[in-house]
Coordinates of C-alpha atoms and ligand atoms in Angstrom, one line a residue:
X1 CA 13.8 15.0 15.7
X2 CA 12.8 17.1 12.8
X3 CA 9.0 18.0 11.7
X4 CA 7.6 15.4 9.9
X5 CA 7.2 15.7 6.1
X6 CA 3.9 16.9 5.4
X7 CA 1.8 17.7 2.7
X8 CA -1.2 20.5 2.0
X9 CA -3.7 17.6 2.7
X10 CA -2.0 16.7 5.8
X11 CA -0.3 13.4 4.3
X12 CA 3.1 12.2 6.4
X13 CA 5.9 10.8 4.0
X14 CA 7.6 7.4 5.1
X15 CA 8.3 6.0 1.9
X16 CA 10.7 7.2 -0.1
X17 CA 11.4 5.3 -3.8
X18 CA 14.7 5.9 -4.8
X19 CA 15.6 5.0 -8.8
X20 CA 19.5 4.3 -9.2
X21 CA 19.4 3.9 -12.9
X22 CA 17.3 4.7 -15.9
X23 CA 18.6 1.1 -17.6
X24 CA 17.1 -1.7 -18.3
X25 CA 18.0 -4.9 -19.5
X26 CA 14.2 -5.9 -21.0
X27 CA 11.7 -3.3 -22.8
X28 CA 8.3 -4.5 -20.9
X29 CA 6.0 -3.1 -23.5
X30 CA 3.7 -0.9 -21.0
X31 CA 6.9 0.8 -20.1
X32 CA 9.9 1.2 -22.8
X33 CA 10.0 1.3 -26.7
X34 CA 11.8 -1.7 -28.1
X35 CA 15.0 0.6 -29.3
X36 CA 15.7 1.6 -25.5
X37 CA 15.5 5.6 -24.1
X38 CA 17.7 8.4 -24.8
X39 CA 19.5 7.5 -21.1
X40 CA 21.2 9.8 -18.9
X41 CA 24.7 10.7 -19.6
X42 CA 27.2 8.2 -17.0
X43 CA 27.8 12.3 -15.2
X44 CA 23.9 13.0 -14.7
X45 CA 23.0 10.0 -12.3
X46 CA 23.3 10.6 -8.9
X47 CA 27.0 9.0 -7.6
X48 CA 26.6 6.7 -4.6
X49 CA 27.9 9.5 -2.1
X50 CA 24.9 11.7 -3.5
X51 CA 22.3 9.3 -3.2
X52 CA 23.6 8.3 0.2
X53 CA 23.8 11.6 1.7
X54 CA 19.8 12.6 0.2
X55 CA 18.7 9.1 1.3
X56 CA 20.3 10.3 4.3
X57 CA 18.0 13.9 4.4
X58 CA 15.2 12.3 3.7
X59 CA 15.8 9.5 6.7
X60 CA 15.7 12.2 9.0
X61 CA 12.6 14.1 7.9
X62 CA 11.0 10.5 8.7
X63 CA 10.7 9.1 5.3
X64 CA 13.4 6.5 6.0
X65 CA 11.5 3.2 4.3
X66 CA 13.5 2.9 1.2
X67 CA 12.6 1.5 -1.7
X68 CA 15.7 0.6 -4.5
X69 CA 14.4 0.7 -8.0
X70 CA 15.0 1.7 -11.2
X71 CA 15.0 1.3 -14.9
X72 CA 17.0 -2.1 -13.5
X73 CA 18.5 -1.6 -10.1
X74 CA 20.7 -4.7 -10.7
X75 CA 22.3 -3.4 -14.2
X76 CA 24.0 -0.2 -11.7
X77 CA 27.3 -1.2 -11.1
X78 CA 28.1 -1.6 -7.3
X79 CA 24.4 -1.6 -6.6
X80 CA 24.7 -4.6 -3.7
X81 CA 27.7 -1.9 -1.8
X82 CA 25.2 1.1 -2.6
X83 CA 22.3 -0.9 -0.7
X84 CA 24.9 -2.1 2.2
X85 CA 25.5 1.9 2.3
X86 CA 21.8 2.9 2.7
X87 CA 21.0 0.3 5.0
X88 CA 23.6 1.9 7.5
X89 CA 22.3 5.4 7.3
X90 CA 20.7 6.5 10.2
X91 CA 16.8 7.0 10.4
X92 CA 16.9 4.0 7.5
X93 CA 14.5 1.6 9.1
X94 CA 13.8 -1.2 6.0
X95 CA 15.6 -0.9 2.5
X96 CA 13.9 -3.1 -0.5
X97 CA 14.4 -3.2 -4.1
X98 CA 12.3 -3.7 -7.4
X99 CA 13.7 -5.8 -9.7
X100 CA 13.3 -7.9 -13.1
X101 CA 15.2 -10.6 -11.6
X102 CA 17.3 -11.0 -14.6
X103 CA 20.6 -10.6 -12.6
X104 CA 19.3 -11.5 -9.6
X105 CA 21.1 -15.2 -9.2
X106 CA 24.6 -14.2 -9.2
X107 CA 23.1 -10.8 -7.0
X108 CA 20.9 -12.0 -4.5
X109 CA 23.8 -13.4 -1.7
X110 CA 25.4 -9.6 -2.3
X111 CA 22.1 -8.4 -1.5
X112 CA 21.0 -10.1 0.8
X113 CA 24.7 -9.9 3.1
X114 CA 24.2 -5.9 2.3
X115 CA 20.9 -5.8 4.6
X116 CA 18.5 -5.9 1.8
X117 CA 15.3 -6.8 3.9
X118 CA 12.5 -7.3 0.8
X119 CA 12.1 -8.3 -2.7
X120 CA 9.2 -7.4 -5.0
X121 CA 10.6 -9.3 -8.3
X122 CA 8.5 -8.8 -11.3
X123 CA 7.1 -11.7 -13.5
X124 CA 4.3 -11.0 -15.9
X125 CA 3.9 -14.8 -16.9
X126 CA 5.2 -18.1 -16.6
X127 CA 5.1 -18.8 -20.7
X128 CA 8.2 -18.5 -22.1
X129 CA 6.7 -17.1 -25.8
X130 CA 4.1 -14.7 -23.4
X131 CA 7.2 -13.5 -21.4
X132 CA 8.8 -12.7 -24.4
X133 CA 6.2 -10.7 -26.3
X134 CA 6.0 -8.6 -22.9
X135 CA 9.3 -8.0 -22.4
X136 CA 10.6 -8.4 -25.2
X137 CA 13.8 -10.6 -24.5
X138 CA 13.4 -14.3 -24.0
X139 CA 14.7 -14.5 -20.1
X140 CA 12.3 -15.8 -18.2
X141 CA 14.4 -18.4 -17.2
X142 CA 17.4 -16.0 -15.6
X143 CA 13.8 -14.5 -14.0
X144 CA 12.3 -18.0 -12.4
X145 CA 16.3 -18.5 -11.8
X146 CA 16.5 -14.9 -9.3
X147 CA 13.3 -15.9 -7.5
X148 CA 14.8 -19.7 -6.7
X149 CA 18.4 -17.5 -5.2
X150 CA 16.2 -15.1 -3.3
X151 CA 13.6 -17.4 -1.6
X152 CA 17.1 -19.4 -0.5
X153 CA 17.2 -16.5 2.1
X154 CA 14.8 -16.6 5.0
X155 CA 15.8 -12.4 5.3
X156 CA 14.5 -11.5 1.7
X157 CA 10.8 -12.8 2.9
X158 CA 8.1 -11.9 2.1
X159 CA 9.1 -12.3 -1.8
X160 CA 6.5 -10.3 -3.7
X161 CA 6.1 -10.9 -7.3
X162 CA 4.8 -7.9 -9.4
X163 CA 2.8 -8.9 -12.3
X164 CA 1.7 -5.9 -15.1
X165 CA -1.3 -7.8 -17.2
X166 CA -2.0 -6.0 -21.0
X167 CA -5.3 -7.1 -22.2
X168 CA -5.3 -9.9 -25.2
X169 CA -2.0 -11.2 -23.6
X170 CA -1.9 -11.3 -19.8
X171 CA -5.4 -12.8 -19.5
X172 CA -4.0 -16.3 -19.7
X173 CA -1.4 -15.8 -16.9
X174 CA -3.5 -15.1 -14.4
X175 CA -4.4 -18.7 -12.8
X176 CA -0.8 -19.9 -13.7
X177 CA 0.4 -17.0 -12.0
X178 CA -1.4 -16.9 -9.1
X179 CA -1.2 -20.7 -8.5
X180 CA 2.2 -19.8 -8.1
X181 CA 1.3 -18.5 -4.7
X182 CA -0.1 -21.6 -3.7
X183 CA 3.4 -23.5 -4.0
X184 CA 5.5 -21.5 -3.1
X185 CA 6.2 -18.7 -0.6
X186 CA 5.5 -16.2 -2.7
X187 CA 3.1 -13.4 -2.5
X188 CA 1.7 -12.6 -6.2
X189 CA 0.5 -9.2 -6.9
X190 CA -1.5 -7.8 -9.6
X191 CA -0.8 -4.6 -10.6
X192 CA -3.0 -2.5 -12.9
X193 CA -1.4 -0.8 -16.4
X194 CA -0.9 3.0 -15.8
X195 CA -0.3 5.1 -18.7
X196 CA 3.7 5.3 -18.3
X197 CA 4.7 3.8 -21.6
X198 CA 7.3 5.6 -22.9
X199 CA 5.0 4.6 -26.0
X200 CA 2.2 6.0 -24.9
X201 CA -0.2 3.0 -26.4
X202 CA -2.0 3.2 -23.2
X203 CA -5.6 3.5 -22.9
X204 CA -8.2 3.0 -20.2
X205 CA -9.9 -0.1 -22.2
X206 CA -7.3 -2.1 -21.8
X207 CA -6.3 -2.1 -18.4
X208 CA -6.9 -5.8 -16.8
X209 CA -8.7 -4.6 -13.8
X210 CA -8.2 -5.8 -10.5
X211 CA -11.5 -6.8 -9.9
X212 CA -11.5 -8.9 -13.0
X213 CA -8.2 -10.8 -12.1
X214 CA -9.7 -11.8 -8.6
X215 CA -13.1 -12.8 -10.1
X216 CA -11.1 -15.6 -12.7
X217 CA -8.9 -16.5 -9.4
X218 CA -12.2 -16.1 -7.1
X219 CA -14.0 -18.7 -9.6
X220 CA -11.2 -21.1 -9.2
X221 CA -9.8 -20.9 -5.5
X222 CA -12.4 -18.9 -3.4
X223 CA -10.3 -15.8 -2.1
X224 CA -11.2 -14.4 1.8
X225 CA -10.1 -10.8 1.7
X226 CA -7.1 -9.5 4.6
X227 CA -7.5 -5.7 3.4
X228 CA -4.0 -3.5 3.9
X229 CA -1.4 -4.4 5.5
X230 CA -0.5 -0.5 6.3
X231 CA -3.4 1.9 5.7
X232 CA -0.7 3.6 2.9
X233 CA 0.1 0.5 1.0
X234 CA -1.1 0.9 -2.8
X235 CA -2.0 -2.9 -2.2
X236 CA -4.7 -5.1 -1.0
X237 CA -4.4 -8.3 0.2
X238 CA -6.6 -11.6 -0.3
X239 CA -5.6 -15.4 0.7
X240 CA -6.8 -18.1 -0.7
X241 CA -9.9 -20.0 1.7
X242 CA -8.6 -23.3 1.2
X243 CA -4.8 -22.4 2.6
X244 CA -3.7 -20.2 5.6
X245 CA -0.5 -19.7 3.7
X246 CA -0.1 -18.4 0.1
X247 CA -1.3 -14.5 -0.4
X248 CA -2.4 -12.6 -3.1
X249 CA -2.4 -8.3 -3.6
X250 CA -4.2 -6.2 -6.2
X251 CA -2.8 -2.7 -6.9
X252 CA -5.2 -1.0 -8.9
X253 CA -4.1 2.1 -9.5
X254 CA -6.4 2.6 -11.8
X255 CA -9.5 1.9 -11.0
X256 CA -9.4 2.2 -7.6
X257 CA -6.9 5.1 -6.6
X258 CA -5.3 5.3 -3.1
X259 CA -3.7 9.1 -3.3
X260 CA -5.4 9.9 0.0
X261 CA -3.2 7.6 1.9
X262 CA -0.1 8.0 0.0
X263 CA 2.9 8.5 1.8
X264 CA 5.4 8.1 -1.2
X265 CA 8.1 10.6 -2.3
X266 CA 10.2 9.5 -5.4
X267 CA 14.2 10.2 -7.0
X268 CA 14.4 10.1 -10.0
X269 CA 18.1 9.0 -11.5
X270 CA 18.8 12.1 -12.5
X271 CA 18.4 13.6 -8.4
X272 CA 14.7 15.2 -8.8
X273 CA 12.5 15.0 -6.2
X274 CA 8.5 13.7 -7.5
X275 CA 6.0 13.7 -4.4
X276 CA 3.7 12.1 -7.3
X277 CA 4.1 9.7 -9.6
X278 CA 1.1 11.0 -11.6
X279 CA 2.4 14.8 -11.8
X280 CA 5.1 16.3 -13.9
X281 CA 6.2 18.5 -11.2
X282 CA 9.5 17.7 -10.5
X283 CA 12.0 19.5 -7.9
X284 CA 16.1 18.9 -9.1
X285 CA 18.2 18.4 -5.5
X286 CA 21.3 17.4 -7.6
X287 CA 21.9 20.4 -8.4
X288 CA 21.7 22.7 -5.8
X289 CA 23.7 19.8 -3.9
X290 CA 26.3 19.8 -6.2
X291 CA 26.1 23.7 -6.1
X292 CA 26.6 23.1 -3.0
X293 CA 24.0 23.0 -0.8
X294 CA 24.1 22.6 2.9
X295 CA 21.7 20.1 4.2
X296 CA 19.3 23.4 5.4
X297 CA 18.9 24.5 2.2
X298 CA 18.2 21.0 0.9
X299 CA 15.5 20.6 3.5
X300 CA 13.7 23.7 2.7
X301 CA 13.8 22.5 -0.9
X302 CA 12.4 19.4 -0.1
X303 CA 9.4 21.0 2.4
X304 CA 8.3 23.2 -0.4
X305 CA 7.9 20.6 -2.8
X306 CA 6.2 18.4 -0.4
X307 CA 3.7 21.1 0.3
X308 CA 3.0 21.4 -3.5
X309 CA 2.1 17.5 -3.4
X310 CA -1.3 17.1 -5.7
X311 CA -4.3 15.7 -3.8
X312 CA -4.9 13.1 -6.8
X313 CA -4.3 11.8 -10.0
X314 CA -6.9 11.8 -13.2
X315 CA -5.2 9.2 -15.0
X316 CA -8.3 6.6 -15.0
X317 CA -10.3 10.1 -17.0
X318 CA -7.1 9.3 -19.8
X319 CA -4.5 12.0 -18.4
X320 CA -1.0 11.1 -19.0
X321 CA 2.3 11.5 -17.0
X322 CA 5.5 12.7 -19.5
X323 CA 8.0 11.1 -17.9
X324 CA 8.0 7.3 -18.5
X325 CA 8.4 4.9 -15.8
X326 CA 11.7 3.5 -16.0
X327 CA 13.0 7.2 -15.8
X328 CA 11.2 8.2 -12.8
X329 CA 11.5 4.8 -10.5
X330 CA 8.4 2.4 -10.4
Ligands
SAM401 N1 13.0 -2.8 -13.7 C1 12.4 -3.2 -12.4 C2 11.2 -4.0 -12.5 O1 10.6 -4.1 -13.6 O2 10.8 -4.6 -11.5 C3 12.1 -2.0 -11.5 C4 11.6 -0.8 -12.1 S1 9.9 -1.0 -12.8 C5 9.7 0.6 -13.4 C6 9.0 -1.1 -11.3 C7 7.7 -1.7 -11.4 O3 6.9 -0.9 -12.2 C8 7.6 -3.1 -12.1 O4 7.0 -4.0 -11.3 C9 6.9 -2.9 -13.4 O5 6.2 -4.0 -13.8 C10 6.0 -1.7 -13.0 N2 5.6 -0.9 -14.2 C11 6.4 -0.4 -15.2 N3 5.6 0.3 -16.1 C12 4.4 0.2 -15.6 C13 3.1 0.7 -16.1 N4 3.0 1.4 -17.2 N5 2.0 0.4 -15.4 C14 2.1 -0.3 -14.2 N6 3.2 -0.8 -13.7 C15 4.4 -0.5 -14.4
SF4_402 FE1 12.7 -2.5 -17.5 FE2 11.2 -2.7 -15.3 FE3 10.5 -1.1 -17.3 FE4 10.4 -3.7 -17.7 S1 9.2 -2.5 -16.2 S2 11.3 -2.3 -19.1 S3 12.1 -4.4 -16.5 S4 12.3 -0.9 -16.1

């Protein structure tokens, strides 16, 4: 068994976020312009066998909890064979995905039969003209559509639904939203606005904190908090007093950062290696591997960038990240 991946702060990576595509079927406004990206040429994504084999690396350095996201996982053609492939890599001990749900329907048997073991689905309202001015395409029915296909199997559970609020829109979504996760098996998480818009409208002022969000659900449906389920996780969890089942999580970036406990290394698309979402260091493995890298010299890329890994992040003090979100893997 190889040495654990380790940073200068003594951090272990588990969690490794791997991003299969820089596409995306909606433009969610805190993340892409309405025209779209310049994306990656079809010959700069990693292939399958490339993403395999550093999934693979990565799995035996420890960091085998693998997170499939994107841009949209689901618009990669092939994706439900790419996840069956991951899934059977050694040292792979859970693969999940990210998704808009827009595809998910006709996707989520595929996924499921491929080993796919969680869902985080992301839903920023219920209201079909409020989906819309978020995202920017009028879908939300494909979306509610995904989340009925995936909560048909008992193996995607827990189904986590990721909600981004923008102040003077998302304000109103919050008791619809989380009364979602009082009838149905759902887990609703609130995630905080991080300045990685591609349109870099971002500012602190109108991030919809966390601790705003519970206070209008707290007023409502008294919350009893269940703190982290992993001391890593970027989330905390609350259920409702009233109800055993039916949880809620806050990941507030933000206002209240967790870098001390990350374990989290990222791929970007395009085969770079980010041990921080927040920095704009970024370490290219595709290609050195398509140079043609043993596995060694991979590795001792890999160590040296981990090392590097920044304590923290400054983004709540306004700092901003270059890259934009759907091209580095949320
Ligand atoms: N397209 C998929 C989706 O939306 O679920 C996966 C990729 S997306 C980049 C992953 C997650 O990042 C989504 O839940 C999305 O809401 C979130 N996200 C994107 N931009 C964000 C931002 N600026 N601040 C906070 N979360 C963001
Ligand atoms: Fe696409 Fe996800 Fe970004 Fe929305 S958040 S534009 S769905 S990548």
């Amino acid at each position: 068994m190889s040495a654990p991946l380790a940073d200068g702060f003594g951090r272990v990576h588990r969690a490794l976020r791997l991003s299969v595509t820089d596409r995306c079927n909606l433009r969610c406004r805190y993340c892409m312009p309405a025209e779209g990206l310049p994306w990656c040429a079809p010959g700069e994504l990693l292939t399958d066998d490339e993403a395999v084999r550093l999934v693979g690396l990565f799995a035996r350095l420890g960091a085998g909890r693998v997170r499939v996201t994107g841009g949209e996982p689901l618009v990669r053609p092939g994706v439900a064979g790419l996840v069956g492939r991951i899934s059977a890599v050694p040292g792979v001990c859970e693969v999940s995905m990210t998704t808009n749900g827009v595809l998910l329907a006709p996707l989520a048997d595929d996924l499921a039969r491929a080993g796919l073991a969680r869902l985080n689905v992301s839903l920023d309202s219920l209201d079909p003209d409020r989906f819309a001015r978020v995202t920017r395409r009028r879908d939300l029915d494909r979306v509610l559509a995904g989340i009925d296909a995936a909560l048909a199997h008992p193996g995607l559970r827990p189904l986590k639904v990721n909600a981004v609020l923008l102040r003077g829109i998302g304000e109103a979504d919050v008791l619809p939203l989380a009364e979602m996760a009082r009838r149905r098996p759902v887990v609703m998480r609130f995630v905080e606005a991080m300045p990685l818009d591609a349109d870099r409208a971002w500012r602190p002022a109108d991030v919809v904190r966390g601790a705003e969000v519970r206070a209008m659900i707290d007023a409502r449906w008294p919350l009893i908090p269940l703190g982290r389920e992993r001391p890593s996780d970027t989330a905390t969890r609350w259920r409702f007093a009233d109800r055993p089942g039916g949880a809620l999580e806050f990941v507030s970036s933000v206002s209240e950062p967790f870098c001390a406990t990350c374990d989290r290394l990222r791929i970007t698309p395009d085969g770079r290696l980010r041990t921080c979402l927040f920095s704009d260091e970024e370490t290219d493995l595709a290609g050195p591997m398509r140079a043609g890298a043993a596995d060694a010299e991979l590795e001792r890329i890999v160590r040296a960038a981990v090392l590097g890994k920044p304590a923290g992040h400054a983004i709540g003090a306004g700092r901003r990240v270059e890259r934009p979100m759907s091209r580095i893997g949320g």
